[in-house]
Amino acid sequence: MKAIYGGTAVELTKNEARILWCLMQKDVCTRDELIEDLWTNGMYIDGNTLYVNVGRLREKLGQIGAADFIRTVRGVGYRL
């Protein structure tokens, strides 16, 4: 999967694409919603795993000029 901005593309992992999709669908995606959507197999995932995935997505978006597109909503989750 790819994210394209300003004519430049970057490859995304499955989890990065799913995070971006959730952010595009809602005003604010809570951490719990993202964890539930990404890891539905019942395996326990801590908040740090989500934080790492969002960090990698932010890095990749920065490579195509969309560095500040994902905002943290303190105590809630993330918004696009």
PDB file of C-alpha atoms in Angstrom:
ATOM      1  CA  MET A   1       0.000   0.000   0.000  1.00  0.00           C
ATOM      2  CA  LYS A   2       1.099   3.538  -0.646  1.00  0.00           C
ATOM      3  CA  ALA A   3       0.423   7.034   0.588  1.00  0.00           C
ATOM      4  CA  ILE A   4       0.721   9.745  -2.055  1.00  0.00           C
ATOM      5  CA  TYR A   5       0.998  13.457  -1.380  1.00  0.00           C
ATOM      6  CA  GLY A   6       2.119  16.164  -3.759  1.00  0.00           C
ATOM      7  CA  GLY A   7       2.933  13.611  -6.435  1.00  0.00           C
ATOM      8  CA  THR A   8       5.341  11.714  -4.165  1.00  0.00           C
ATOM      9  CA  ALA A   9       4.589   8.224  -2.887  1.00  0.00           C
ATOM     10  CA  VAL A  10       5.776   6.197   0.077  1.00  0.00           C
ATOM     11  CA  GLU A  11       5.214   2.504   0.817  1.00  0.00           C
ATOM     12  CA  LEU A  12       3.174   1.676   3.937  1.00  0.00           C
ATOM     13  CA  THR A  13       2.970  -1.483   5.995  1.00  0.00           C
ATOM     14  CA  LYS A  14      -0.429  -3.032   6.640  1.00  0.00           C
ATOM     15  CA  ASN A  15      -0.629  -1.500  10.115  1.00  0.00           C
ATOM     16  CA  GLU A  16       0.459   1.941   8.919  1.00  0.00           C
ATOM     17  CA  ALA A  17      -2.180   1.869   6.184  1.00  0.00           C
ATOM     18  CA  ARG A  18      -4.871   0.806   8.658  1.00  0.00           C
ATOM     19  CA  ILE A  19      -3.935   3.608  11.055  1.00  0.00           C
ATOM     20  CA  LEU A  20      -4.080   6.139   8.226  1.00  0.00           C
ATOM     21  CA  TRP A  21      -7.426   4.739   7.045  1.00  0.00           C
ATOM     22  CA  CYS A  22      -8.942   5.062  10.526  1.00  0.00           C
ATOM     23  CA  LEU A  23      -7.689   8.641  10.796  1.00  0.00           C
ATOM     24  CA  MET A  24      -9.232   9.483   7.439  1.00  0.00           C
ATOM     25  CA  GLN A  25     -12.630   8.094   8.502  1.00  0.00           C
ATOM     26  CA  LYS A  26     -13.097   9.892  11.837  1.00  0.00           C
ATOM     27  CA  ASP A  27     -12.347  13.239  13.411  1.00  0.00           C
ATOM     28  CA  VAL A  28     -10.453  11.564  16.269  1.00  0.00           C
ATOM     29  CA  CYS A  29      -9.409   7.917  16.579  1.00  0.00           C
ATOM     30  CA  THR A  30      -8.941   6.802  20.157  1.00  0.00           C
ATOM     31  CA  ARG A  31      -6.005   4.645  21.135  1.00  0.00           C
ATOM     32  CA  ASP A  32      -8.413   1.840  22.087  1.00  0.00           C
ATOM     33  CA  GLU A  33     -10.136   1.967  18.681  1.00  0.00           C
ATOM     34  CA  LEU A  34      -6.819   1.755  16.876  1.00  0.00           C
ATOM     35  CA  ILE A  35      -5.523  -1.098  19.031  1.00  0.00           C
ATOM     36  CA  GLU A  36      -8.788  -3.013  18.590  1.00  0.00           C
ATOM     37  CA  ASP A  37      -8.747  -2.476  14.814  1.00  0.00           C
ATOM     38  CA  LEU A  38      -5.085  -3.381  14.343  1.00  0.00           C
ATOM     39  CA  TRP A  39      -4.762  -6.323  16.689  1.00  0.00           C
ATOM     40  CA  THR A  40      -8.092  -8.160  16.643  1.00  0.00           C
ATOM     41  CA  ASN A  41      -6.589 -11.559  17.457  1.00  0.00           C
ATOM     42  CA  GLY A  42      -6.961 -10.959  21.194  1.00  0.00           C
ATOM     43  CA  MET A  43      -3.239 -10.699  21.742  1.00  0.00           C
ATOM     44  CA  TYR A  44      -2.369  -8.101  24.387  1.00  0.00           C
ATOM     45  CA  ILE A  45      -0.703  -5.078  22.860  1.00  0.00           C
ATOM     46  CA  ASP A  46       0.475  -2.218  25.014  1.00  0.00           C
ATOM     47  CA  GLY A  47       0.233   1.442  24.126  1.00  0.00           C
ATOM     48  CA  ASN A  48       3.927   1.548  23.232  1.00  0.00           C
ATOM     49  CA  THR A  49       3.337  -0.761  20.235  1.00  0.00           C
ATOM     50  CA  LEU A  50       0.754   1.649  18.850  1.00  0.00           C
ATOM     51  CA  TYR A  51       3.052   4.592  19.580  1.00  0.00           C
ATOM     52  CA  VAL A  52       5.865   2.963  17.557  1.00  0.00           C
ATOM     53  CA  ASN A  53       3.546   2.294  14.598  1.00  0.00           C
ATOM     54  CA  VAL A  54       2.221   5.871  14.606  1.00  0.00           C
ATOM     55  CA  GLY A  55       5.796   7.150  14.850  1.00  0.00           C
ATOM     56  CA  ARG A  56       6.840   5.154  11.797  1.00  0.00           C
ATOM     57  CA  LEU A  57       3.807   6.401   9.867  1.00  0.00           C
ATOM     58  CA  ARG A  58       4.650   9.994  10.805  1.00  0.00           C
ATOM     59  CA  GLU A  59       8.211   9.451   9.593  1.00  0.00           C
ATOM     60  CA  LYS A  60       7.040   8.109   6.253  1.00  0.00           C
ATOM     61  CA  LEU A  61       4.526  10.918   5.804  1.00  0.00           C
ATOM     62  CA  GLY A  62       7.341  13.356   6.551  1.00  0.00           C
ATOM     63  CA  GLN A  63       9.317  11.900   3.642  1.00  0.00           C
ATOM     64  CA  ILE A  64       6.582  13.019   1.244  1.00  0.00           C
ATOM     65  CA  GLY A  65       6.020  16.458   2.764  1.00  0.00           C
ATOM     66  CA  ALA A  66       3.136  15.603   5.087  1.00  0.00           C
ATOM     67  CA  ALA A  67       5.134  15.721   8.329  1.00  0.00           C
ATOM     68  CA  ASP A  68       2.578  17.411  10.576  1.00  0.00           C
ATOM     69  CA  PHE A  69      -0.555  15.673   9.323  1.00  0.00           C
ATOM     70  CA  ILE A  70      -1.024  13.352  12.331  1.00  0.00           C
ATOM     71  CA  ARG A  71      -1.726  15.166  15.585  1.00  0.00           C
ATOM     72  CA  THR A  72      -1.834  13.688  19.055  1.00  0.00           C
ATOM     73  CA  VAL A  73      -4.984  14.437  21.029  1.00  0.00           C
ATOM     74  CA  ARG A  74      -3.624  14.248  24.548  1.00  0.00           C
ATOM     75  CA  GLY A  75      -5.281  11.573  26.651  1.00  0.00           C
ATOM     76  CA  VAL A  76      -7.527  10.456  23.767  1.00  0.00           C
ATOM     77  CA  GLY A  77      -5.753   9.362  20.601  1.00  0.00           C
ATOM     78  CA  TYR A  78      -4.877  10.832  17.219  1.00  0.00           C
ATOM     79  CA  ARG A  79      -6.382  13.041  14.513  1.00  0.00           C
ATOM     80  CA  LEU A  80      -5.495  13.783  10.922  1.00  0.00           C
TER      81      LEU A  80
END
